[in-house]
Each structure stands twice: as structure tokens, then as C-alpha cells.
Short mmCIF file of C-alpha atoms in Angstrom, two decimals:
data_model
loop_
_atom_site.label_atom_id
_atom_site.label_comp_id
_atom_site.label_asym_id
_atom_site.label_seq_id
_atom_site.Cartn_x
_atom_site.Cartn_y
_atom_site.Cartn_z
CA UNK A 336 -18.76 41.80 43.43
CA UNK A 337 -15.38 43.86 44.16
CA UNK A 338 -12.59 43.56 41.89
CA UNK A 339 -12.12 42.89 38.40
CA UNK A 340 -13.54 39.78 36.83
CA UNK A 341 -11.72 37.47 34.88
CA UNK A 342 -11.83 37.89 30.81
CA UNK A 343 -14.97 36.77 29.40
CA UNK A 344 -18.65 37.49 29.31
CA UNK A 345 -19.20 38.99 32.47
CA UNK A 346 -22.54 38.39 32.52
CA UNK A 347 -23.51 42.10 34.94
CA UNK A 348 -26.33 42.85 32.78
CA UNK A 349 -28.80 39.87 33.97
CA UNK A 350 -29.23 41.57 37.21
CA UNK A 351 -30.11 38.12 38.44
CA UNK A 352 -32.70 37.97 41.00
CA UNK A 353 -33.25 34.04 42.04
CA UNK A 354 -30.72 34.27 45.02
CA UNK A 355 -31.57 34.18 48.61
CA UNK A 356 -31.18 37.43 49.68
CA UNK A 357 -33.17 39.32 47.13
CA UNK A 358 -36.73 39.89 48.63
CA UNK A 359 -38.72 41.80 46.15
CA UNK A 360 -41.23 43.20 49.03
CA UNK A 361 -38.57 43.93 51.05
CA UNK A 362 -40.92 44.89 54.67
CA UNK A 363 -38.46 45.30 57.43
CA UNK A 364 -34.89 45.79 58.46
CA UNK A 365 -33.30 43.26 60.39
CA UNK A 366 -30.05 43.41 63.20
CA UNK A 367 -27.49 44.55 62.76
CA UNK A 368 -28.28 46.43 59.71
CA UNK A 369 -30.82 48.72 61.55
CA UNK A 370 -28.46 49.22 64.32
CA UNK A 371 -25.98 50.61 62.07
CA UNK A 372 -28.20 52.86 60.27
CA UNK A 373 -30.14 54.23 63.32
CA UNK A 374 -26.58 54.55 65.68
CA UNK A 375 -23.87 55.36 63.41
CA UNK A 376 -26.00 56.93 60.42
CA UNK A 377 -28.84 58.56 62.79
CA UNK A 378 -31.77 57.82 60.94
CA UNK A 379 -34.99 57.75 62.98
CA UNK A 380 -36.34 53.78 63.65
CA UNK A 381 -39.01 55.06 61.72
CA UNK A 382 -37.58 56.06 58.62
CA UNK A 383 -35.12 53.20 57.98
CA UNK A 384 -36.79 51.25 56.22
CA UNK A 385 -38.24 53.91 53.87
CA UNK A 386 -34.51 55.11 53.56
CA UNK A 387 -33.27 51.65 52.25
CA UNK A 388 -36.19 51.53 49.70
CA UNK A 389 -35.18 54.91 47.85
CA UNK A 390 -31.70 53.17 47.33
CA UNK A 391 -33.33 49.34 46.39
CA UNK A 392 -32.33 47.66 44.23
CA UNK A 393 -28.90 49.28 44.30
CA UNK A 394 -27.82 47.97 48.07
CA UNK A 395 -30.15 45.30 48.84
CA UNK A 396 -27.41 42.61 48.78
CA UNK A 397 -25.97 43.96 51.91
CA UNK A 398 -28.94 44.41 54.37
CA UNK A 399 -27.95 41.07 55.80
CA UNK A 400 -24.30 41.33 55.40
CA UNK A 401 -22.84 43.95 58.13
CA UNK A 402 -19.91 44.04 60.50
CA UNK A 403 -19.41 39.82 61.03
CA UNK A 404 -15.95 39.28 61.14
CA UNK A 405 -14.11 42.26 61.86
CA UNK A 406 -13.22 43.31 65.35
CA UNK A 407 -12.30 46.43 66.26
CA UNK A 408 -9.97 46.27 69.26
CA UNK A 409 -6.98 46.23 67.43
CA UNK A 410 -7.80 49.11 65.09
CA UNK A 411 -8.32 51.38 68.31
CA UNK A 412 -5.80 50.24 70.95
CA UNK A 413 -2.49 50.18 68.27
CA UNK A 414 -3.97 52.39 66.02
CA UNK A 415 -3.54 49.57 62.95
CA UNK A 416 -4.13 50.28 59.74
CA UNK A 417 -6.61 48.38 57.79
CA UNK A 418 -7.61 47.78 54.00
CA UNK A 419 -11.25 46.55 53.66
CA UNK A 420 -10.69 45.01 49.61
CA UNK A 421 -13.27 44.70 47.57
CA UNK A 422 -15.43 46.69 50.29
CA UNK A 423 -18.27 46.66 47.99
CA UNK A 424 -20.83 49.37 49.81
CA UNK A 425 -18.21 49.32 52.98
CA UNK A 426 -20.72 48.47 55.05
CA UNK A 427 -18.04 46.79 57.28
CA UNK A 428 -16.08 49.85 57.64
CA UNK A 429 -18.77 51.32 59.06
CA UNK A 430 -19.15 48.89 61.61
CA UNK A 431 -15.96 49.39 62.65
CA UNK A 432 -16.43 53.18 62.97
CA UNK A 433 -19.57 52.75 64.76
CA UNK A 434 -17.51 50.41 67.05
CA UNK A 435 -14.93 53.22 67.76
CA UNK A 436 -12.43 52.26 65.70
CA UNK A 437 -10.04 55.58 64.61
CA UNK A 438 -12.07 55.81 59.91
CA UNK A 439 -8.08 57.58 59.25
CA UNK A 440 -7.20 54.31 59.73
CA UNK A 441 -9.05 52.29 57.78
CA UNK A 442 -9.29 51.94 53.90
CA UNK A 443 -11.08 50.38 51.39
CA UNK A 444 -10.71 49.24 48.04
CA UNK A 445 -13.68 48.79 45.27
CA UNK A 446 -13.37 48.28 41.54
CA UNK A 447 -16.79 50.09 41.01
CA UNK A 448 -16.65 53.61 42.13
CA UNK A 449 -20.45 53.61 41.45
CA UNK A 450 -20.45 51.61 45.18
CA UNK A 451 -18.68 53.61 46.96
CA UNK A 452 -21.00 56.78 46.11
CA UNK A 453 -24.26 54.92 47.30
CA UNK A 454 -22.58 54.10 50.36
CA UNK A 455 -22.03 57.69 51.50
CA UNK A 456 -26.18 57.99 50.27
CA UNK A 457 -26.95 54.91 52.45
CA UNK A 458 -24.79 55.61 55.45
CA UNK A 459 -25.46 59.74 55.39
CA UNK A 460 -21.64 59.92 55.88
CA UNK A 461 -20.25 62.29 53.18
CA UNK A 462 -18.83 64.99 55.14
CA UNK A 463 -17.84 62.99 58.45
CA UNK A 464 -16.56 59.27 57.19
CA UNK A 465 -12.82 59.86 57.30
CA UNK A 466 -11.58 56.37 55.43
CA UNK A 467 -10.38 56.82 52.47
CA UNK A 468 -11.52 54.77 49.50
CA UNK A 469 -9.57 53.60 46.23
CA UNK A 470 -10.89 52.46 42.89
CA UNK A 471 -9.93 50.21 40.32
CA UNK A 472 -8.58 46.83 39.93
CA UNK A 473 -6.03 45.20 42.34
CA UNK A 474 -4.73 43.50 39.64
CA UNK A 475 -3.71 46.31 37.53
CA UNK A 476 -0.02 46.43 36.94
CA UNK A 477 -0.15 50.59 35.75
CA UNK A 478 1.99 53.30 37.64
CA UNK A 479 -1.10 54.89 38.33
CA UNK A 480 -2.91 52.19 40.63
CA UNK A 481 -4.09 52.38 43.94
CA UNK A 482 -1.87 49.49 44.93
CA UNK A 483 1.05 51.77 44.40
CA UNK A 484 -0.37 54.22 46.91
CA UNK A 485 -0.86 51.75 49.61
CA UNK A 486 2.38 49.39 49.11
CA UNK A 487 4.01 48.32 51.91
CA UNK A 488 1.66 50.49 54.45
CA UNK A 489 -1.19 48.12 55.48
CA UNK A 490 -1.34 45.87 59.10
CA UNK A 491 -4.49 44.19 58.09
CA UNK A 492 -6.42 43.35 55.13
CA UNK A 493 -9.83 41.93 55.01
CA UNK A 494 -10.62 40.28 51.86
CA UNK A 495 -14.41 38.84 51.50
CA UNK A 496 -16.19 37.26 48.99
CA UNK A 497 -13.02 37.87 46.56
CA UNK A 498 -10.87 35.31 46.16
CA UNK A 499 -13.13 32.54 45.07
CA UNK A 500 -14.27 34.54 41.98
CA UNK A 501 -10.99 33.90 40.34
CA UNK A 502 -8.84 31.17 39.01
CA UNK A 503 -5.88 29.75 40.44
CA UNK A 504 -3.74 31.63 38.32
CA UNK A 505 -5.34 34.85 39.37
CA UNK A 506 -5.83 33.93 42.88
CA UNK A 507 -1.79 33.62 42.88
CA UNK A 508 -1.61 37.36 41.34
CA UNK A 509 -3.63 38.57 43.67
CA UNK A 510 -1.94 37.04 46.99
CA UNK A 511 1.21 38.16 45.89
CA UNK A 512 -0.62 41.83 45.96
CA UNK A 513 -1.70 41.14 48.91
CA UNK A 514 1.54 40.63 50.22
CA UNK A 515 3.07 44.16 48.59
CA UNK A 516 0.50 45.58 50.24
CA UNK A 517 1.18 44.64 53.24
CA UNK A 518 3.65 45.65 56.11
CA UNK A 519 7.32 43.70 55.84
CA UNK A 520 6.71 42.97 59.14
CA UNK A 521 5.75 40.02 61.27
CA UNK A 522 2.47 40.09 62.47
CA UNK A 523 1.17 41.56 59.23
CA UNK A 524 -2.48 39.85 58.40
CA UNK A 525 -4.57 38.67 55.54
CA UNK A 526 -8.09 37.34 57.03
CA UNK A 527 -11.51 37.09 55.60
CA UNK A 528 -14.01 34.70 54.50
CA UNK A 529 -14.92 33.22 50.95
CA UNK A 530 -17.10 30.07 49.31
CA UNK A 531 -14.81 27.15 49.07
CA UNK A 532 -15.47 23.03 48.37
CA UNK A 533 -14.31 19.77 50.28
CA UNK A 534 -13.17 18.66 46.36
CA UNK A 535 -10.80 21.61 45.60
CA UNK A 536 -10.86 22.64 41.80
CA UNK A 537 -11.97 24.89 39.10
CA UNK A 538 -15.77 25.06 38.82
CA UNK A 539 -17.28 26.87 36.10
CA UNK A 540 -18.29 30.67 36.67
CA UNK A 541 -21.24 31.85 37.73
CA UNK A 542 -21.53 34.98 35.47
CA UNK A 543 -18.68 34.14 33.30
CA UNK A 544 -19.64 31.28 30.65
CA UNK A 545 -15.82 31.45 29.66
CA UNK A 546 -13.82 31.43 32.99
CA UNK A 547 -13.44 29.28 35.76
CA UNK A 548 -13.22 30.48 39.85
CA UNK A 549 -11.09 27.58 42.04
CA UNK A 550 -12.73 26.81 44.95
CA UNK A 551 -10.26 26.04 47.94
CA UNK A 552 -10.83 23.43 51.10
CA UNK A 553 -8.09 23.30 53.44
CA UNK A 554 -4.94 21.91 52.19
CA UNK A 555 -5.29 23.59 48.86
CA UNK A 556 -5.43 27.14 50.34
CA UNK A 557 -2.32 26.31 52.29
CA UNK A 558 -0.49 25.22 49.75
CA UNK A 559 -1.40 28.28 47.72
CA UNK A 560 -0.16 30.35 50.58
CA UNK A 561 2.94 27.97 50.83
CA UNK A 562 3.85 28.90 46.61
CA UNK A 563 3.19 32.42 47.16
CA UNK A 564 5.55 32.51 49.86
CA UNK A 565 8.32 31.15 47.83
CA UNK A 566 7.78 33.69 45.33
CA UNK A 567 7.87 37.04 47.72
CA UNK A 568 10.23 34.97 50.11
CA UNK A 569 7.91 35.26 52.93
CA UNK A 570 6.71 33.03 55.56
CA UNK A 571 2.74 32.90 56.34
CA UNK A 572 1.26 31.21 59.58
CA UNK A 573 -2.15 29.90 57.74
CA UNK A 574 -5.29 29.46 59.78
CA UNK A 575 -8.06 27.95 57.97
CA UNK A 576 -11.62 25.97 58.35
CA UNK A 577 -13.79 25.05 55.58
CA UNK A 578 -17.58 25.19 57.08
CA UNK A 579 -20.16 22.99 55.88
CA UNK A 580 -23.65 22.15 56.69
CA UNK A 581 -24.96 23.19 59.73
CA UNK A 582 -21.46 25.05 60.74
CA UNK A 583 -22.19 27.11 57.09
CA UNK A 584 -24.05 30.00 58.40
CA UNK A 585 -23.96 31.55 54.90
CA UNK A 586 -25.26 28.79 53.30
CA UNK A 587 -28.09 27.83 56.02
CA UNK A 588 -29.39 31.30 55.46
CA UNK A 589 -30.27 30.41 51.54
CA UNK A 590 -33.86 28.26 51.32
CA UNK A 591 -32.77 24.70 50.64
CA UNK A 592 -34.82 24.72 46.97
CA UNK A 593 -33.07 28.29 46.32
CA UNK A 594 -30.31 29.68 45.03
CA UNK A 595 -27.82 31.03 47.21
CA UNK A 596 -26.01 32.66 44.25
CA UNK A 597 -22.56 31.47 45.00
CA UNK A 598 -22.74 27.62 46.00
CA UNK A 599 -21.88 25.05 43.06
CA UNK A 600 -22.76 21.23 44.72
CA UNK A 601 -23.39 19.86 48.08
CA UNK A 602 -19.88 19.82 49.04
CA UNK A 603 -19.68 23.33 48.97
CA UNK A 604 -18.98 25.22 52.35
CA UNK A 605 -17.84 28.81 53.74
CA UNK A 606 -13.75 29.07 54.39
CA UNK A 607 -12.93 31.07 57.10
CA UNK A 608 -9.01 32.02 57.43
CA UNK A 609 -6.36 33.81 58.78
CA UNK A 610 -2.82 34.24 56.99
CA UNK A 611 -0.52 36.18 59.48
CA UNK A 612 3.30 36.95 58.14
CA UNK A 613 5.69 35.01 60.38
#
């Protein structure tokens, strides 16, 4: 989805379809997705959905997925910075923009620059969005990454969807990136959302016949946080709920005989968190 996958078979080729927010005969777009596009892109009611359809299949996984976590009262009163990773279409940085937050101050971070160019057809955005948008793998240890740019600078990073496609291992890596990234400072944030599992383990991948992607419930993500922190010598203040059934909004939105393309058994759930630097 945003950064790099784990070594394998990554399986990007299927262009699988049987997951709940494909529709095929795609006839109308909902809130807040159409408020986005008509406010902050300008696009006549009319023409919205005709607009999306010239760019289906390419964006249709996030006509349902815009702007639900991210506040912007922060960005605009203190003027934080913020790194959207793994942005994807940066849909959510959009939001924010439309919101009023300050686009010099916000970033994002996608390993396929591919994204990042239908966004600015999507949104109609080229020559106004100010953010500024990296490419290429978080994990990547070169002189050249983007992580070496950004080191140090960020207040906030929000990090969907990213984390659970990775083993524990990798998961590690990329927390302690996090943390680079990050201002030395307290107050300094980590917070996003991700699929994780009352029985926390490795469950076989998804697109990946060869790797694994740990799925986290409570405890477990804490006491990831907890190693990481002896290995940067940092303290973390660790918010987190695992969601599940009727609290799962992402998975009650998935038909119960479908495929919601992410969840592996019934114990399954969405974890919501907050890591703040103490």
C-alpha cells in the first residue's frame, strides 16, 4: 500500500478485486470524498463523479477513505510540522489543507511515486498544493534517502495502514525510523491506525506467499514501543485500543460474506494509537 514490502512474491500483479471497497459500477460519490473534491479541488457537483471515473481503477481504494483521524488544530495554531507516511494518494493531506491547515507544513512520504502523480490529477492541485512529497522506502539505509532529509525535523507523524504489513523484525526497523525522524523533543508524536488481532502473532501475508505481517493487540504494541525505546534511549507515553466488532468501523463497512482485504480471522480488529515522546 505505502512502503516497501517485505522480500518475497509480492503478489501486485493480481490487481485483486474481491475486497469491499471495489465497486465495479461505481454510481455515486459519497461524504466526505465529494466534499473534498467539490471545496478544496473545485470541481462542479456535477462533474465529480465523471472526474473519479477517468482516474478508476487507479484511486478507487480511497473514495471512502478521506480525512478520519487527523485534526488540524494543531497544524494551524503552532504551526507543527507533519509527515503523512505511506500517504498513498494523500488524500489526508488534503483534508487537512482544506481544513486550513498551513500544506508548507505538512509532508508526505510514498514508496510509489506513480501515487503521488494521480493525486495532483485527482485533487487538480499541481500548481497550488504546497506539501512536499518524498519517494522511496523508509527502510532504506542509502545516503541518498528521504529519511535523511527529514531527520530529526518532524512534530507529528501519521502512519496508516503501514505497520501491520510487516514483520516484527521490520516493524522494529521501522519504529526506530520513526523515531530519527522525529523531533528530540517531548511532545513529539507517532499516531495512526492499522489492522491488529486479540491473539498477537505472525499471520501469513496477504500478497506475499513467503512473508509474514505481525498483527499487534494491546500489550504487544506496547511492548514493541517499550524495546524500541531501549534501543534509541527514549521514553514513549503509548495510547492504544484494539477495536473489534461493532466498535471496528473498518471492518463493519466490509459485507460479512466479503472480503475486506486486510482481516485474517474473527479476532481481528482495527488498533487505534497514539505514541507521544515523554
Amino acid at each position: 500500500m505505502s512502503i516497501n514490502p517485505p522480500e518475497g512474491d509480492w503478489n501486485v500483479k493480481s490487481k485483486e478485486k474481491n475486497v469491499h471497497w471495489y465497486e465495479p459500477d461505481l454510481e455515486t460519490i459519497n461524504e466526505p470524498a465529494r466534499f473534498l473534491l467539490e471545496r478544496y479541488s473545485g470541481i462542479p457537483p456535477e462533474k465529480v463523479l465523471s472526474h473519479v471515473l477517468t482516474l478508476i481503477p487507479q484511486v478507487q481504494t480511497i473514495i471512502d477513505d478521506v480525512g478520519r483521524e487527523i485534526e488540524p488544530g494543531t497544524l494551524i495554531e503552532q504551526k507543527q510540522t507533519l509527515l503523512d507516511m505511506g500517504c498513498c494518494f494523500a488524500q489526508d493531506i488534503r483534508k487537512l489543507v482544506s481544513d486550513g491547515a498551513p500544506s508548507e507544513n505538512i509532508c508526505g512520504a510514498e514508496l510509489r511515486a506513480q501515487f503521488i502523480d494521480l493525486s495532483y490529477d485527482l485533487f487538480k492541485d499541481r500548481d497550488t498544493l504546497k506539501s512536499k512529497f518524498y519517494t522511496g522506502d523508509i527502510l532504506d539505509d542509502s545516503p541518498a534517502s528521504w529519511f535523511t532529509e527529514l531527520q530529526g525535523e518532524l512534530d507529528m507523524i501519521y502512519a496508516a495502514s503501514i505497520f501491520h504489513l510487516f514483520n516484527w523484525p521490520d516493524q522494529i526497523r521501522m519504529a526506530e525510523r520513526v523515531v530519527g525522524l522525529l523531533k528530540p523533543a517531548k511532545g513529539s508524536m507517532v499516531f495512526g491506525r492499522q489492522r491488529g488481532n486479540a491473539n498477537p502473532a505472525e499471520y501469513k501475508h496477504r500478497t506475499n506467499e513467503k512473508g509474514t505481517m505481525f498483527r499487534h493487540n494491546e500489550e504487544s504494541w506496547k511492548n514493541m514501543w517499550g524495546q524500541v525505546g531501549e534501543t534509541t534511549g527514549t521514553k514513549w507515553d503509548v495510547r492504544v485500543r484494539l477495536l473489534r466488532g461493532k466498535d471496528d468501523s473498518e471492518r463493519a463497512q466490509a459485507p460479512k460474506t466479503g472480503n475486506d482485504g486486510n482481516t485474517v480471522d474473527e479476532h481481528d480488529g482495527s488498533l487505534r494509537f497514539e505514541v507521544i515522546r515523554l
